[in-house]
mmCIF file of C-alpha atoms and ligand atoms in Angstrom:
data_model
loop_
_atom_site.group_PDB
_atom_site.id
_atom_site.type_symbol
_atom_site.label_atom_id
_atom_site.label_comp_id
_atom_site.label_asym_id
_atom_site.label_seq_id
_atom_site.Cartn_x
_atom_site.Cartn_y
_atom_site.Cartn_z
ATOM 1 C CA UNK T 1 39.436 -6.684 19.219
ATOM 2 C CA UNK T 2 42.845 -4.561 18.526
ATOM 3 C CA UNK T 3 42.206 -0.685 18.108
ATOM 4 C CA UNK T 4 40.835 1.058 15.268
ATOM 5 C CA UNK T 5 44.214 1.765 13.522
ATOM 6 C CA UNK T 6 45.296 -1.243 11.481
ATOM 7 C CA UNK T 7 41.570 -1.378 10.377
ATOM 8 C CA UNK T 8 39.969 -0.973 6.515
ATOM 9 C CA UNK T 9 37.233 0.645 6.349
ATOM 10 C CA UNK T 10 35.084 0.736 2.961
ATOM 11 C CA UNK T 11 33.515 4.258 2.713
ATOM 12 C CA UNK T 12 30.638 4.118 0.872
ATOM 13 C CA UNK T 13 28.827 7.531 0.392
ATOM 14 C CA UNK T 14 26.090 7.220 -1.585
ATOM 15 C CA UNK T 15 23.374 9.419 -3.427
ATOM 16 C CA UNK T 16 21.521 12.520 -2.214
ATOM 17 C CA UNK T 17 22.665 13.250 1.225
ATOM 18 C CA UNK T 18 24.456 10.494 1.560
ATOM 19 C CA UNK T 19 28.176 11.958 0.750
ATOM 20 C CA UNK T 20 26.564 15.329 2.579
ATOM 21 C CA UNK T 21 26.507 13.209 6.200
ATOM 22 C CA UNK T 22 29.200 11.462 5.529
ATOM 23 C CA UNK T 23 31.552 13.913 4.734
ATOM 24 C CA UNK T 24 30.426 15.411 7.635
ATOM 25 C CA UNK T 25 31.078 12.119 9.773
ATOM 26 C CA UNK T 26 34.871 11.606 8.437
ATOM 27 C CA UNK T 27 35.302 15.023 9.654
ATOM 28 C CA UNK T 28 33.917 13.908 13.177
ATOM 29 C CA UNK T 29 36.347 10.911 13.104
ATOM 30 C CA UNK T 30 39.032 12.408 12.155
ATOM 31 C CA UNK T 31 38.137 15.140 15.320
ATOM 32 C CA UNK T 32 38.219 12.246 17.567
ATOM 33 C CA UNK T 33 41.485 10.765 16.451
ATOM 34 C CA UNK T 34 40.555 7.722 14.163
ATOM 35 C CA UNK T 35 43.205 6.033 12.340
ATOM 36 C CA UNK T 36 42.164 3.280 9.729
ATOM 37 C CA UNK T 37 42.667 3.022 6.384
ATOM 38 C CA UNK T 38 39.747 4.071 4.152
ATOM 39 C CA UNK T 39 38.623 2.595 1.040
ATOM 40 C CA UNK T 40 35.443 4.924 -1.030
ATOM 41 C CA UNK T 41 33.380 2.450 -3.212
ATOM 42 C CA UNK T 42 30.675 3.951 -5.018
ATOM 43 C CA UNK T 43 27.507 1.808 -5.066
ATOM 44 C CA UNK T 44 24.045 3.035 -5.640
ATOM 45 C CA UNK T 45 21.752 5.297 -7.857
ATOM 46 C CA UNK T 46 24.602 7.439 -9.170
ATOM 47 C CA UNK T 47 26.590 4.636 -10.285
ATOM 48 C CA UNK T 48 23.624 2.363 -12.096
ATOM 49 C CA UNK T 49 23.313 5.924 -14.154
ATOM 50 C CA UNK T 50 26.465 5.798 -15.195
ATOM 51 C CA UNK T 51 26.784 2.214 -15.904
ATOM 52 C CA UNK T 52 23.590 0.369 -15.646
ATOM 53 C CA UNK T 53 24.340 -1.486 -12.404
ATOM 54 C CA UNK T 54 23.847 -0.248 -8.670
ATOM 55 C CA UNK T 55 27.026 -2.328 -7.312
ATOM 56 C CA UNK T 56 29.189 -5.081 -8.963
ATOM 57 C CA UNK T 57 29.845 -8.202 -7.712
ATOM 58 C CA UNK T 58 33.509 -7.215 -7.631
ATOM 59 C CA UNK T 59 32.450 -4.364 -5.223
ATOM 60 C CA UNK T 60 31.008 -6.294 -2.665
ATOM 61 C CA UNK T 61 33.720 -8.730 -2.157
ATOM 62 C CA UNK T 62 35.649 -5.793 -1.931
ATOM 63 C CA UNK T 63 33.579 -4.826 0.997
ATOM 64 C CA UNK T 64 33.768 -8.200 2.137
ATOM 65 C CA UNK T 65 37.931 -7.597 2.548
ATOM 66 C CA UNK T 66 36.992 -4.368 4.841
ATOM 67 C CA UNK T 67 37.049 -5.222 8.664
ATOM 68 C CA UNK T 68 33.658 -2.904 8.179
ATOM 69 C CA UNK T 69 31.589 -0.460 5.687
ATOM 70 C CA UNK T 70 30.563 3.342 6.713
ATOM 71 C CA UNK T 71 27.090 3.918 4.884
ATOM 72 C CA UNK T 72 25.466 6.862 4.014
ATOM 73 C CA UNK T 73 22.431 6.657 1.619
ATOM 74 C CA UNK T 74 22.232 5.531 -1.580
ATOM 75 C CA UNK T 75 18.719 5.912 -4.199
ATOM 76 C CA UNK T 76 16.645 3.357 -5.842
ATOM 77 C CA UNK T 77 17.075 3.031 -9.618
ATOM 78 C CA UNK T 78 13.873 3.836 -11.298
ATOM 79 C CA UNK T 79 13.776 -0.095 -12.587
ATOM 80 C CA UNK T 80 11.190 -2.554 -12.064
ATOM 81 C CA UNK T 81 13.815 -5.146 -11.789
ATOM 82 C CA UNK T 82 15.854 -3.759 -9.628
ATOM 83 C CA UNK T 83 17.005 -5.210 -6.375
ATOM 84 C CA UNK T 84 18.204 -3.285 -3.743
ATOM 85 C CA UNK T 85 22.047 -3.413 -3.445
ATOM 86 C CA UNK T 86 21.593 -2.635 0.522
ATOM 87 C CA UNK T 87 19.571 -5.378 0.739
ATOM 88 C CA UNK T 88 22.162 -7.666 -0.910
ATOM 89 C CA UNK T 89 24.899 -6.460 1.155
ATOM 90 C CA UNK T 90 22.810 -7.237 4.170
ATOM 91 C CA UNK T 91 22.244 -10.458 2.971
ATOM 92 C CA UNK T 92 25.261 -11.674 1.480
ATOM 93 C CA UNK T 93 27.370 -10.436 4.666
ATOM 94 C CA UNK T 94 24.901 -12.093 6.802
ATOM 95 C CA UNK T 95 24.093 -8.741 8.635
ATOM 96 C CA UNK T 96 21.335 -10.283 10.223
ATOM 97 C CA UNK T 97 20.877 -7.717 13.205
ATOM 98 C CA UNK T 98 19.747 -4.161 12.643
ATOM 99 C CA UNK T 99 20.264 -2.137 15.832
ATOM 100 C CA UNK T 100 18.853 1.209 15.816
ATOM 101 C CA UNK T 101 19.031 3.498 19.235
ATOM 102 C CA UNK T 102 16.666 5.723 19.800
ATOM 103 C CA UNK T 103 17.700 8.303 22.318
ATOM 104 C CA UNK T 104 16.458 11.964 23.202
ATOM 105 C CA UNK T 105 16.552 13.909 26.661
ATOM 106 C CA UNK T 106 13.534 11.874 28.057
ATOM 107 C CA UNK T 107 13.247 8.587 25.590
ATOM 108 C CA UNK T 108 16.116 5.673 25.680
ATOM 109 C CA UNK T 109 14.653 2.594 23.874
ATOM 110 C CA UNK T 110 16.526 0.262 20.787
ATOM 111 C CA UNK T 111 14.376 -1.626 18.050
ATOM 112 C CA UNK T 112 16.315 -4.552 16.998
ATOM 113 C CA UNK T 113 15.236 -5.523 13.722
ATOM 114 C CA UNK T 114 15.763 -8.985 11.901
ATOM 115 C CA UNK T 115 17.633 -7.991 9.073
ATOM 116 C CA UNK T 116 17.740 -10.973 6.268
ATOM 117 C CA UNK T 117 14.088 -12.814 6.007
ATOM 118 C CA UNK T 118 10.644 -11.782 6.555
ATOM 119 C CA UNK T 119 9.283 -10.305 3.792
ATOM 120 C CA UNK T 120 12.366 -9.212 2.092
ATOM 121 C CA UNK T 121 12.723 -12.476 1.280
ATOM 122 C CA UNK T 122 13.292 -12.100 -2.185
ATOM 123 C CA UNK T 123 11.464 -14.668 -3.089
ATOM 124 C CA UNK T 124 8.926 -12.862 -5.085
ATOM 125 C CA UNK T 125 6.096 -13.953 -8.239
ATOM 126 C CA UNK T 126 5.238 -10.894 -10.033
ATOM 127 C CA UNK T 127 2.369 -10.812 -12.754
ATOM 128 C CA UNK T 128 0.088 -8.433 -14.072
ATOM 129 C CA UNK T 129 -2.953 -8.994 -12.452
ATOM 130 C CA UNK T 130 -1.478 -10.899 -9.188
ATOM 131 C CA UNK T 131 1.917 -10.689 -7.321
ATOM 132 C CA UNK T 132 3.327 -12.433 -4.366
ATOM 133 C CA UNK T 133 6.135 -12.020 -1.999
ATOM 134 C CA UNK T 134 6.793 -15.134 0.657
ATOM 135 C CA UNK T 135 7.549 -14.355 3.736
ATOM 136 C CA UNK T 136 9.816 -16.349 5.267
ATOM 137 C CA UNK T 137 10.451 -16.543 8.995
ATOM 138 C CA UNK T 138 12.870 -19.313 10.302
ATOM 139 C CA UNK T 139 13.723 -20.818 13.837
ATOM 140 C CA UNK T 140 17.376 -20.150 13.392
ATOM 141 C CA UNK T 141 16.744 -16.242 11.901
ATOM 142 C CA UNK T 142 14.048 -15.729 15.003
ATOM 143 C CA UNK T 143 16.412 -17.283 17.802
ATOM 144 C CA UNK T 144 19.612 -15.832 16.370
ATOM 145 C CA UNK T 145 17.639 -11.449 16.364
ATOM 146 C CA UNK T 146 16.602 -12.757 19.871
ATOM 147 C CA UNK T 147 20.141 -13.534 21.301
ATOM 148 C CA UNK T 148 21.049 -10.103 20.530
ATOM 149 C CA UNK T 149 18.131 -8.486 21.237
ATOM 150 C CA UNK T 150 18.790 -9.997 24.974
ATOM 151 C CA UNK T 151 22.271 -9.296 24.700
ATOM 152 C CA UNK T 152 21.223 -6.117 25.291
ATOM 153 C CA UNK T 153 18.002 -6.421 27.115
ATOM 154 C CA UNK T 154 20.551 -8.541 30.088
ATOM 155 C CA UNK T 155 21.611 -4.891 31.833
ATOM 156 C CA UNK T 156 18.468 -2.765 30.730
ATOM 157 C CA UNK T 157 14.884 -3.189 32.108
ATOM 158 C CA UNK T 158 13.237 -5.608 29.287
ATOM 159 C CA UNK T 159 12.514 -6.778 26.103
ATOM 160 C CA UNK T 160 9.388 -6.313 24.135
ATOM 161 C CA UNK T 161 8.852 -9.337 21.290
ATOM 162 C CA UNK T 162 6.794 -7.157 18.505
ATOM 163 C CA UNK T 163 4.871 -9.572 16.086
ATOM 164 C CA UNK T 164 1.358 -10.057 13.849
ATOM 165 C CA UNK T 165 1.035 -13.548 15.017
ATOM 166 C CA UNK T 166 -2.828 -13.544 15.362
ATOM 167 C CA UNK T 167 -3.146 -13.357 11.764
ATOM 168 C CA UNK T 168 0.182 -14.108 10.334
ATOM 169 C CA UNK T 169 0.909 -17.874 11.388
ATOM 170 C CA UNK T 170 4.664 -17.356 10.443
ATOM 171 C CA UNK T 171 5.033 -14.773 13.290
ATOM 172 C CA UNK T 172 3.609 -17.828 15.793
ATOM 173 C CA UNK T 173 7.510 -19.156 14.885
ATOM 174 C CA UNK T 174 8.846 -15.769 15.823
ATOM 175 C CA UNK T 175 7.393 -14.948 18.930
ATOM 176 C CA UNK T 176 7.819 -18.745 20.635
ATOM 177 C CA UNK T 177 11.355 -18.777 19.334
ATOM 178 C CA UNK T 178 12.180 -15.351 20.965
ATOM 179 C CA UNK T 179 10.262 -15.953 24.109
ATOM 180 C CA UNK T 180 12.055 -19.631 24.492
ATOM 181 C CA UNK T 181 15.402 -17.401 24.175
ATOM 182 C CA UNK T 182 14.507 -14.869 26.226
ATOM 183 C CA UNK T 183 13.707 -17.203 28.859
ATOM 184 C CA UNK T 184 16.180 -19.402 28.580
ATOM 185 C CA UNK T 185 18.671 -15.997 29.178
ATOM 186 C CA UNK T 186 16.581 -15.008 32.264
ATOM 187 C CA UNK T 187 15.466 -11.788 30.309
ATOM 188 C CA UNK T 188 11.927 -10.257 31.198
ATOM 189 C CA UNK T 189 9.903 -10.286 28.345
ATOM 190 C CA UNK T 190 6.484 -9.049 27.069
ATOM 191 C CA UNK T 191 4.830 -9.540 24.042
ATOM 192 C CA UNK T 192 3.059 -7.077 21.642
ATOM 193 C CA UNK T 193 0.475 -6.582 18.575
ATOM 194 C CA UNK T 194 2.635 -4.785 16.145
ATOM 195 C CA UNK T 195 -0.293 -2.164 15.492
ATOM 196 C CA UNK T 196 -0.786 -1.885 19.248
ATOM 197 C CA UNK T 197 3.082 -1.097 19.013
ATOM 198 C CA UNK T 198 2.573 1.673 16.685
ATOM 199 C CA UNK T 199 0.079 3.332 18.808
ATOM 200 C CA UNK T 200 2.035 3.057 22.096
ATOM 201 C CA UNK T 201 5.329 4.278 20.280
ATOM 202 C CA UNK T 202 3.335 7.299 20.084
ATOM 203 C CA UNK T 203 1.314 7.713 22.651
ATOM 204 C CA UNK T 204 3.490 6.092 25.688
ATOM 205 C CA UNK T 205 7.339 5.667 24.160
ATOM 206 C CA UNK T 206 8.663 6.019 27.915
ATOM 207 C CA UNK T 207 7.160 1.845 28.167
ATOM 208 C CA UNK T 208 9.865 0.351 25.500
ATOM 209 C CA UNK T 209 13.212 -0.095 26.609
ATOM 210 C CA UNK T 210 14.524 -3.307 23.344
ATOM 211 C CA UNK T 211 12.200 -3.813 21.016
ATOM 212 C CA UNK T 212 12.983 -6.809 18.637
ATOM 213 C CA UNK T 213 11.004 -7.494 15.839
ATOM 214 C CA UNK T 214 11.105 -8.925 12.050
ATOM 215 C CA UNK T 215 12.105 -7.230 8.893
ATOM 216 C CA UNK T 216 9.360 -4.991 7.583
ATOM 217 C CA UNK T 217 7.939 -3.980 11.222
ATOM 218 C CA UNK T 218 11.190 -2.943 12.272
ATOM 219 C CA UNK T 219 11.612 -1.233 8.938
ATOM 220 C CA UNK T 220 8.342 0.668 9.458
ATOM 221 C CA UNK T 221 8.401 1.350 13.404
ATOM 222 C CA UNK T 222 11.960 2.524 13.030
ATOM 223 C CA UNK T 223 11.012 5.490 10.967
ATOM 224 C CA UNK T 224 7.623 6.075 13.313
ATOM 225 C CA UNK T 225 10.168 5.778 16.436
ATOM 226 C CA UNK T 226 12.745 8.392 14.678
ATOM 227 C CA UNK T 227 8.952 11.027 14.289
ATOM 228 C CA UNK T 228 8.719 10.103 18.020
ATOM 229 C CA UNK T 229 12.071 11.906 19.372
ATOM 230 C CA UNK T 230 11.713 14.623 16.382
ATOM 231 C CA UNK T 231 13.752 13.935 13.309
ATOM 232 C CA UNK T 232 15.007 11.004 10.922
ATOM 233 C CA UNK T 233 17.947 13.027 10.729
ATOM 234 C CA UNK T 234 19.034 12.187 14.640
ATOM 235 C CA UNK T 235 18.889 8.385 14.428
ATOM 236 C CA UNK T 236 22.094 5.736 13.832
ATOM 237 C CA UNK T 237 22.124 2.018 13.471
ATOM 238 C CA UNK T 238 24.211 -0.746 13.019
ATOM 239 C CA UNK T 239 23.825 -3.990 11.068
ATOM 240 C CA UNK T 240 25.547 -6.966 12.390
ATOM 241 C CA UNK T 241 26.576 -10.384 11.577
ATOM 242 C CA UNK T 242 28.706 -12.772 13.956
ATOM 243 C CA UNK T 243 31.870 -10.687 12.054
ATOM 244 C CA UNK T 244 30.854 -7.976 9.686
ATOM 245 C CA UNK T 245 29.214 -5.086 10.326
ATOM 246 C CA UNK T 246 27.426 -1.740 8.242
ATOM 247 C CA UNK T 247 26.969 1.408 10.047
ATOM 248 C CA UNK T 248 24.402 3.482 8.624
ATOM 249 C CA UNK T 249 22.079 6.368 9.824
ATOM 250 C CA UNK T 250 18.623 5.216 9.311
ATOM 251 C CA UNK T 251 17.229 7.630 6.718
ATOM 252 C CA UNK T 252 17.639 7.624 2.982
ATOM 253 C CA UNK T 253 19.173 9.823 0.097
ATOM 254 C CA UNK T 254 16.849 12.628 1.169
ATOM 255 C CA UNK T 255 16.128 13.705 -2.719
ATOM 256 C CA UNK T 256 14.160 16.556 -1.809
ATOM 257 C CA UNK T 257 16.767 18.187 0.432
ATOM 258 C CA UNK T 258 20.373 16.657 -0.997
ATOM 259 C CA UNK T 259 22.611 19.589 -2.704
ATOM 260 C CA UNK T 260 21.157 22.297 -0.381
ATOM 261 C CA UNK T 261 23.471 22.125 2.565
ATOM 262 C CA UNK T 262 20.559 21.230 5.419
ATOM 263 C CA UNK T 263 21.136 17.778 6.112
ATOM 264 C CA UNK T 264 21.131 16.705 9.710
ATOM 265 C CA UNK T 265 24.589 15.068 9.600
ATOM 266 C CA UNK T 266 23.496 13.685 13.721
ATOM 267 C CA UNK T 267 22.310 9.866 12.183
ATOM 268 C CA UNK T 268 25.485 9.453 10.474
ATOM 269 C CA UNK T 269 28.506 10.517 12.759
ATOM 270 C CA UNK T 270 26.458 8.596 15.762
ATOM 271 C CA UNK T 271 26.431 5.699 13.298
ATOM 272 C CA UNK T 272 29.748 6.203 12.868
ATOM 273 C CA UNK T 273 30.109 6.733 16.862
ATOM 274 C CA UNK T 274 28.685 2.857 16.583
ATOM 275 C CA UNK T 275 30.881 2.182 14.430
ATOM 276 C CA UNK T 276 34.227 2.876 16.634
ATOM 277 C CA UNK T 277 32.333 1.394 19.447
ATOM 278 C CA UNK T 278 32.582 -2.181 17.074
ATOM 279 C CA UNK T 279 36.264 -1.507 16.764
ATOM 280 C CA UNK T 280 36.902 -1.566 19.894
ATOM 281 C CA UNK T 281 37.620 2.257 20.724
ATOM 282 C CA UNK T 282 34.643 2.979 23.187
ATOM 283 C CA UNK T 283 35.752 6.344 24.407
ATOM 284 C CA UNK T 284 36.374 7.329 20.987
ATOM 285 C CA UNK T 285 32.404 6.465 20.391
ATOM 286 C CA UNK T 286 31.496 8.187 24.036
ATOM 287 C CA UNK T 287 33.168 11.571 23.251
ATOM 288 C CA UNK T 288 31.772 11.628 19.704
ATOM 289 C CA UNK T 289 28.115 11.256 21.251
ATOM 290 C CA UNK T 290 29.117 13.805 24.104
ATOM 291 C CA UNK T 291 29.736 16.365 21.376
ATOM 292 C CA UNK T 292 26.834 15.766 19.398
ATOM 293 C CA UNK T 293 24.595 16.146 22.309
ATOM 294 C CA UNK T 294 26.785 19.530 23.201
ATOM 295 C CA UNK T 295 26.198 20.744 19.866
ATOM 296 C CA UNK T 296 22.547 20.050 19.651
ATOM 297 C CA UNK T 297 22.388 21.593 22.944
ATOM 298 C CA UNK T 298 24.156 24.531 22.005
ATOM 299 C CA UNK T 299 21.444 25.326 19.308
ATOM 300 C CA UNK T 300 23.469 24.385 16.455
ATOM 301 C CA UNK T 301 20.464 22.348 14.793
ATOM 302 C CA UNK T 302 19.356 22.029 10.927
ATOM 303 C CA UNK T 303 15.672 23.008 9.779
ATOM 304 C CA UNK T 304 14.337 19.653 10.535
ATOM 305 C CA UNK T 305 15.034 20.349 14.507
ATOM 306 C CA UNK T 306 13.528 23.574 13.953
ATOM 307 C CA UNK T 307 16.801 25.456 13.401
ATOM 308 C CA UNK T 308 18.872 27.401 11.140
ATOM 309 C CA UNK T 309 21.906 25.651 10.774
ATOM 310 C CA UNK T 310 23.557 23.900 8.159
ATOM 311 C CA UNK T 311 25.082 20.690 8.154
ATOM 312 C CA UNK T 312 28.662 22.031 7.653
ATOM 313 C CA UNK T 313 27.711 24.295 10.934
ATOM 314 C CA UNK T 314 26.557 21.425 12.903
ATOM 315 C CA UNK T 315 29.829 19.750 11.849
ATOM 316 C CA UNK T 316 31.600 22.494 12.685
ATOM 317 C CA UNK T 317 29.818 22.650 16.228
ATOM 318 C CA UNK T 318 30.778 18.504 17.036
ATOM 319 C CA UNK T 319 34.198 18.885 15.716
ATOM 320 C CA UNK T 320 35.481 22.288 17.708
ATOM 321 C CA UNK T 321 33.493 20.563 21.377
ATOM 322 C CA UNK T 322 36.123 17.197 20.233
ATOM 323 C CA UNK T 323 38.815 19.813 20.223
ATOM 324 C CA UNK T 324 38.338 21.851 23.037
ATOM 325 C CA UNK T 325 37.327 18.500 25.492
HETATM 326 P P1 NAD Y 401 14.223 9.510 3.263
HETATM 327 O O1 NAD Y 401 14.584 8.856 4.534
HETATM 328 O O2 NAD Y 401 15.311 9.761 2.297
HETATM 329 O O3 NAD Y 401 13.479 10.910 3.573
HETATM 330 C C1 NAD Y 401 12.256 10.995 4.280
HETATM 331 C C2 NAD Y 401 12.059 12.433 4.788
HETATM 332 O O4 NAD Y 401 12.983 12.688 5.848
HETATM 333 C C3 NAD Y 401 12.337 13.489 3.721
HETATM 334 O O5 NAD Y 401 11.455 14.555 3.880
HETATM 335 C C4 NAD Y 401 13.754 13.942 4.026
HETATM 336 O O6 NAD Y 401 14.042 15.253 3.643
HETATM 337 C C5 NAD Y 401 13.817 13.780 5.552
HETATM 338 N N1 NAD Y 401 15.194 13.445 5.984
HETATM 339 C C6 NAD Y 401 15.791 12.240 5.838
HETATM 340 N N2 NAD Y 401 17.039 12.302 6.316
HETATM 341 C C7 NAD Y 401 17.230 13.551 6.757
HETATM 342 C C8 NAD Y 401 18.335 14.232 7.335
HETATM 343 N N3 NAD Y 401 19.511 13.611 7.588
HETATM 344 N N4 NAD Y 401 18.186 15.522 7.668
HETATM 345 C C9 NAD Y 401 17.017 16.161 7.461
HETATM 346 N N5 NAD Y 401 15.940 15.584 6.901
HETATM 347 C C10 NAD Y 401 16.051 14.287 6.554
HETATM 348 O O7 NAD Y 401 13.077 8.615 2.616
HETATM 349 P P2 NAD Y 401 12.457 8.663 1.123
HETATM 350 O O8 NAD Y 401 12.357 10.062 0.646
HETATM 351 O O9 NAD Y 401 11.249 7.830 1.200
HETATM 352 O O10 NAD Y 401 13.519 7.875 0.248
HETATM 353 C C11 NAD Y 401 14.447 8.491 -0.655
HETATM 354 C C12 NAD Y 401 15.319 7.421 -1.300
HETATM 355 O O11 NAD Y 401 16.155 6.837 -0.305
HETATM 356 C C13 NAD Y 401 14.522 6.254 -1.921
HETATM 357 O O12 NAD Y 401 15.138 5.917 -3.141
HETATM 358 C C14 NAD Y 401 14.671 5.128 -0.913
HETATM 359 O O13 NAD Y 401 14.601 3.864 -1.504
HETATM 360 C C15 NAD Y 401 16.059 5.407 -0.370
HETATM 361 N N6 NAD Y 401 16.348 4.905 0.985
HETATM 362 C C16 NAD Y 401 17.621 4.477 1.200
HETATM 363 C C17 NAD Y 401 18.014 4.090 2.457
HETATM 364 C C18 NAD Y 401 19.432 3.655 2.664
HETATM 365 O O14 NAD Y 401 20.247 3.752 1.770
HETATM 366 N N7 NAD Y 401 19.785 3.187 3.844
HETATM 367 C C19 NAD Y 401 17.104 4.143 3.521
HETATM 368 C C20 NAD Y 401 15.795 4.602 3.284
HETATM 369 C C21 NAD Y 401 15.432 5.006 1.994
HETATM 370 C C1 IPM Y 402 16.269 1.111 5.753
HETATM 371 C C2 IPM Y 402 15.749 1.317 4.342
HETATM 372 C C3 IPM Y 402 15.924 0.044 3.521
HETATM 373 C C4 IPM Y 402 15.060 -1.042 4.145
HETATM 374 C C5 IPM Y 402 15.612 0.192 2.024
HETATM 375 C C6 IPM Y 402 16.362 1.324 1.405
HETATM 376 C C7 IPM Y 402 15.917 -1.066 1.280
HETATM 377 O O1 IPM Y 402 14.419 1.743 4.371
HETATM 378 O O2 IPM Y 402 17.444 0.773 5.915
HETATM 379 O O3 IPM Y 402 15.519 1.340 6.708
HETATM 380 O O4 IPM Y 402 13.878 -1.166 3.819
HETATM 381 O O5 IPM Y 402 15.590 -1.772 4.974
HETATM 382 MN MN1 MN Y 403 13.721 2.303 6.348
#
């Protein structure tokens, strides 16, 4: 792929903290010398206020014409009938592979998570007394997580294929798809209980190395694994599809912190560190985590690290370390 500079990318910003961390990773980007075109489209809780609807249809072909869409966090409508509009960008771009990196001074592991089935199927009965949601878990979905997941598993120590199948006959599918892949790429592999998984995250996270998994287990142990190396705040990801991509930091709109200042911008300028990485400007992405992990080191950390900062200091901190280096 060309460099970053005759790219579009759609900005979209959110609700709560969401245009906090991003703000704060445009400032990071434009630090490190990123040139594409940016294009803001406001989807989320914000916008169904002031119209009735989270994200238009005209919106996300819009996104579809962007070579990629920055994310920050956007809210969930307080509607019974609403459907996520994150969920139908991941599905309707085919974002099928959720990549989140979970890195502190003594942990290095990755949970890939399937991204489109499972049980956010959508296909969903919903009565009074009884509801039901399918989950659906396909040959082609399990096979297609596992490539990548050994994509990256191929120069790191092994994969670990997390699953429910001794009760959940759908994750049988899963796990003999992904070991048949993993396999067939020469990748060590292991399986694992998905509650066993849980435990271990906390009790032994130096074991993992890629974890891949479906939809609402990666959902889940993403969050536990951010707990494990201290703060939702720290952690990035990346959804792809064969061409698209959404970088995101893991967390959400943050209501009970958003307007104060303390956000921990880290998630979202190493998502957007991922980001360049996808366009093809890896030492743009290198020096962006280099001065995040100068900055943390320096002390400049928000209240969820245990500091005093705020997120314009931490900012601050990243962008004078791309300056100076
Ligand atoms: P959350 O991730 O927003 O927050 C969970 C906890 O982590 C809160 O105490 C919050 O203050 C803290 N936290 C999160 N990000 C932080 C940061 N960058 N710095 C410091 N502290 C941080 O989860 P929630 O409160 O359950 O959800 C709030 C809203 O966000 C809901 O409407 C939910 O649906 C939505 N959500 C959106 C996304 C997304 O857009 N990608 C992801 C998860 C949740
Ligand atoms: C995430 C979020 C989303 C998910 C929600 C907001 C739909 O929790 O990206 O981790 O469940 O995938
Ligand atoms: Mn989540």
């Amino acid at each position: 792929m060309s460099g970053a500079g005759s790219k579009k990318v759609a900005v979209v910003a959110g609700d709560g903290i969401g245009p906090e961390v991003v703000e704060s990773a445009l400032a990071v980007l434009d630090a490190v010398g990123a040139q594409f075109e940016r294009v803001p489209v406001e989807i989320g809780l914000a916008r169904w206020k002031r119209t009735g609807q989270a994200m238009s249809n005209e919106d996300l072909e819009g996104l579809k014409e962007c070579d990629c869409i920055l994310f920050g966090a956007i809210g969930t409508p307080p509607d019974p009938n609403y459907k996520s509009a994150l969920l139908r960008i991941r599905k309707e771009l085919d974002l099928y592979a959720n990549i989140r990196p979970f890195q502190s001074q003594d942990l290095d592991f990755i949970i890939v998570r399937e991204n489109t089935e499972g049980l956010y199927s959508g296909l969903e009965e919903v009565g009074v007394e009884e509801s039901h949601t399918m989950r659906v878990i396909t040959r082609r979905g399990s096979e297609r997580i596992a490539e990548k997941a050994c994509d990256l598993a191929a120069c790191r120590r092994m994969l670990t294929i997390i699953h429910k199948s001794n009760v959940l006959r759908s994750d049988r599918l899963f796990l003999e798809s992904c070991r048949a892949v993993a396999a067939r790429r020469g990748v060590l592999s292991e399986d694992m209980l998905v509650d066993a998984a849980a435990y271990n995250l906390v009790v032994n996270p130096k074991r993992f190395d890629v974890l891949v998994t479906t939809n609402l287990f990666g959902d889940i142990l993403s969050d536990e694994a951010a707990g494990v190396i201290g703060s939702l705040g720290l952690c990035a990801s990346a959804n792809l599809g064969d061409a698209r991509a959404l970088f995101e930091p893991i967390h959400g709109s943050a209501p009970d912190i958003a307007g104060k200042g303390i956000a921990n911008p880290v998630g979202a300028i190493r998502s957007a560190a991922m980001m360049m990485e996808w366009l093809g400007e890896p030492e743009k992405a290198r020096r962006m985590e280099a001065a995040v992990q100068n900055a943390l080191a320096c002390g400049a950390k928000t209240p969820d690290l245990g500091g005093s900062c705020g997120t314009a200091d931490v900012t601050r901190a990243v962008v004078e370390y791309l300056k100076a280096f």
